Amino acid sequence: MNPVKITETSLRDGHQSLIATRLRTDEILPILEKMDRVGYNALEVWGGATFDACLRFLNEDPWERLRAIRKVAKNTKLQMLLRGQNLLGYKHYADDVVEEFIKKSVENGIDIIRVFDALNDTRNLETSIKAIKKAGAHCQCAISYTTSKIHTIDYYVELSKKMESLGADSICIKDMAGILTPFSAYELVKRLKETVSIPLELHTHSTSGIASMTYLKAVEAGIDIIDTAISPFAEGTSQPATESLVLTLKESDRDPKLDTNLLGEIADYFKPIKEKYRENGILNPKVMDVEPKTISYQVPGGMLSNLLSQLKAQRAEDKYEAVLREIPRVREDLGFPPLVTPLSQMVGTQAVFNILAGERYKMVPKEIKEYVRGLYGRSPAPINEEVKQKIIGDEEIITVRPADLLEPEIEKYRAEIGDLATSTEDLLSYILFPQVARKFFEDRLNPKTNEASGDSSEKIHYITVTM
């Protein structure tokens, strides 16, 4: 008997994917004791966009949320998602910041850190891996899954070997766009199980309509852990429903053995909460649509929403299909980067610019210029030379690990924020999101203004692209 383990994502990716990361701590805590008794492998509760959303929209301290969750969840491991050298922000941070952030994450309650790099450049994972191991947490390295002429099974085999050699305790196949097809999943999992000796986890999204089938084939191939979300925060651009997978696998020799009665009670708890977010417009019905085109365009569900809002702002919604066709072309020009934060936003924006300008690469965002210069890491394949010349001309290309160019940052930021930061955790919040954190600290001193922001959904979609 080899039961499949289940990681529950509703407290992080489930609500990030469906309701713009809007679940409040006081909506999480009442059901947590029951979730802690289900028998999950882990509860994914932190990281991704939760940190930013707590400060920016909910007027909550993300560190306090983590501590509160840890206080209730005494039996189940707590997991977070980390973007390697980007941490939870959208740029590279110096090694001293990465090390301190990971240390404090573990001290405040995290057991498992899933760490990935948008380009699968393992140089951008090295500092995180060492820091996670030093802090005594479980280091799960995630493969940012995509397809292209270079992203073959052999490519992922070599990547998984490298991750294991760097110290990964487990490996996650992170299919952020929901494009891993069932039979490809079977072959990939089979090969990786033959290659590495550490546990394998699969994370996907239901955007394209194939996720549950993908999970079943992965289970057949021997996957150790799968990611699911309790049904009110499942499907659409989220993960497949926990209860449905558990009931399906109950009839197999890999029964997860989770408490289905408790799962039903948890689902009943979240149903009215989901309904509230539907009624107030935060749950956009479009995120529940099945979009098979995802497999062709490789666009994560949240990225589709962001593209629509960009085009709507320009009164160019009729260009939507043209932009979708342009995305794979931009991606090939730029060396086939996986479409995951921050590359998904960058590639999508460049595609919009190309179509609206009527000329390719006439307008180029600063982030794309930095990417082409190597400041995000090594592109999976060489960047098209003609495009490179058009974007940066003869500017120097960076070939070292990008963070090697950064001086230590903690003391500089400590001097900047001064007494407004009352702890190391506050200081780290400020380093990641300076303007947002400063406002949060100021409001904390002046409770009259201490109200959750009702900022626009356009901004939310940008920072919560499905991951």
PDB file of N, CA and C in Angstrom, residues 82 84 87 97-107 113 127-129 131-133 135 428:
ATOM      1  N   LEU A  82       7.934  30.217  -2.514  1.00  0.00           N
ATOM      2  CA  LEU A  82       8.972  31.253  -2.552  1.00  0.00           C
ATOM      3  C   LEU A  82       9.567  31.319  -3.957  1.00  0.00           C
ATOM      4  N   GLY A  84      12.508  31.960  -5.117  1.00  0.00           N
ATOM      5  CA  GLY A  84      13.962  31.962  -5.135  1.00  0.00           C
ATOM      6  C   GLY A  84      14.529  33.314  -4.761  1.00  0.00           C
ATOM      7  N   LEU A  87      12.240  36.078  -3.738  1.00  0.00           N
ATOM      8  CA  LEU A  87      11.454  35.920  -2.518  1.00  0.00           C
ATOM      9  C   LEU A  87       9.961  36.005  -2.846  1.00  0.00           C
ATOM     10  N   VAL A  97      19.301  39.396   2.442  1.00  0.00           N
ATOM     11  CA  VAL A  97      17.849  39.505   2.588  1.00  0.00           C
ATOM     12  C   VAL A  97      17.200  38.127   2.438  1.00  0.00           C
ATOM     13  N   VAL A  98      17.639  37.375   1.430  1.00  0.00           N
ATOM     14  CA  VAL A  98      17.097  36.027   1.197  1.00  0.00           C
ATOM     15  C   VAL A  98      17.313  35.152   2.427  1.00  0.00           C
ATOM     16  N   GLU A  99      18.512  35.185   2.958  1.00  0.00           N
ATOM     17  CA  GLU A  99      18.840  34.342   4.119  1.00  0.00           C
ATOM     18  C   GLU A  99      18.011  34.717   5.337  1.00  0.00           C
ATOM     19  N   GLU A 100      17.869  36.016   5.591  1.00  0.00           N
ATOM     20  CA  GLU A 100      17.116  36.457   6.779  1.00  0.00           C
ATOM     21  C   GLU A 100      15.626  36.180   6.615  1.00  0.00           C
ATOM     22  N   PHE A 101      15.110  36.369   5.402  1.00  0.00           N
ATOM     23  CA  PHE A 101      13.685  36.129   5.174  1.00  0.00           C
ATOM     24  C   PHE A 101      13.347  34.656   5.410  1.00  0.00           C
ATOM     25  N   ILE A 102      14.170  33.774   4.895  1.00  0.00           N
ATOM     26  CA  ILE A 102      13.915  32.338   5.066  1.00  0.00           C
ATOM     27  C   ILE A 102      14.036  31.944   6.534  1.00  0.00           C
ATOM     28  N   LYS A 103      15.044  32.460   7.201  1.00  0.00           N
ATOM     29  CA  LYS A 103      15.227  32.160   8.627  1.00  0.00           C
ATOM     30  C   LYS A 103      13.982  32.562   9.421  1.00  0.00           C
ATOM     31  N   LYS A 104      13.469  33.763   9.170  1.00  0.00           N
ATOM     32  CA  LYS A 104      12.304  34.258   9.902  1.00  0.00           C
ATOM     33  C   LYS A 104      11.019  33.510   9.503  1.00  0.00           C
ATOM     34  N   SER A 105      10.916  33.091   8.254  1.00  0.00           N
ATOM     35  CA  SER A 105       9.742  32.318   7.820  1.00  0.00           C
ATOM     36  C   SER A 105       9.646  31.020   8.611  1.00  0.00           C
ATOM     37  N   VAL A 106      10.784  30.361   8.784  1.00  0.00           N
ATOM     38  CA  VAL A 106      10.812  29.092   9.523  1.00  0.00           C
ATOM     39  C   VAL A 106      10.563  29.341  11.012  1.00  0.00           C
ATOM     40  N   GLU A 107      11.189  30.377  11.553  1.00  0.00           N
ATOM     41  CA  GLU A 107      10.986  30.696  12.975  1.00  0.00           C
ATOM     42  C   GLU A 107       9.517  31.000  13.289  1.00  0.00           C
ATOM     43  N   ILE A 113       9.310  24.743   2.455  1.00  0.00           N
ATOM     44  CA  ILE A 113       9.405  25.876   1.532  1.00  0.00           C
ATOM     45  C   ILE A 113       9.566  25.327   0.125  1.00  0.00           C
ATOM     46  N   THR A 127      21.182  30.119  -3.002  1.00  0.00           N
ATOM     47  CA  THR A 127      21.161  30.775  -1.687  1.00  0.00           C
ATOM     48  C   THR A 127      19.944  30.322  -0.886  1.00  0.00           C
ATOM     49  N   SER A 128      18.782  30.247  -1.546  1.00  0.00           N
ATOM     50  CA  SER A 128      17.560  29.810  -0.861  1.00  0.00           C
ATOM     51  C   SER A 128      17.707  28.392  -0.327  1.00  0.00           C
ATOM     52  N   ILE A 129      18.214  27.498  -1.142  1.00  0.00           N
ATOM     53  CA  ILE A 129      18.347  26.095  -0.726  1.00  0.00           C
ATOM     54  C   ILE A 129      19.230  25.992   0.514  1.00  0.00           C
ATOM     55  N   ALA A 131      19.885  28.302   2.717  1.00  0.00           N
ATOM     56  CA  ALA A 131      19.239  28.952   3.862  1.00  0.00           C
ATOM     57  C   ALA A 131      18.112  28.091   4.435  1.00  0.00           C
ATOM     58  N   ILE A 132      17.346  27.435   3.566  1.00  0.00           N
ATOM     59  CA  ILE A 132      16.256  26.560   4.020  1.00  0.00           C
ATOM     60  C   ILE A 132      16.822  25.400   4.828  1.00  0.00           C
ATOM     61  N   LYS A 133      17.887  24.806   4.299  1.00  0.00           N
ATOM     62  CA  LYS A 133      18.509  23.663   4.997  1.00  0.00           C
ATOM     63  C   LYS A 133      19.089  24.116   6.342  1.00  0.00           C
ATOM     64  N   ALA A 135      18.079  26.505   8.192  1.00  0.00           N
ATOM     65  CA  ALA A 135      16.998  26.815   9.122  1.00  0.00           C
ATOM     66  C   ALA A 135      16.283  25.559   9.624  1.00  0.00           C
ATOM     67  N   LEU A 428      11.743  43.198   7.004  1.00  0.00           N
ATOM     68  CA  LEU A 428      11.668  42.363   5.799  1.00  0.00           C
ATOM     69  C   LEU A 428      10.443  42.718   4.961  1.00  0.00           C
TER      70      LEU A 428
END
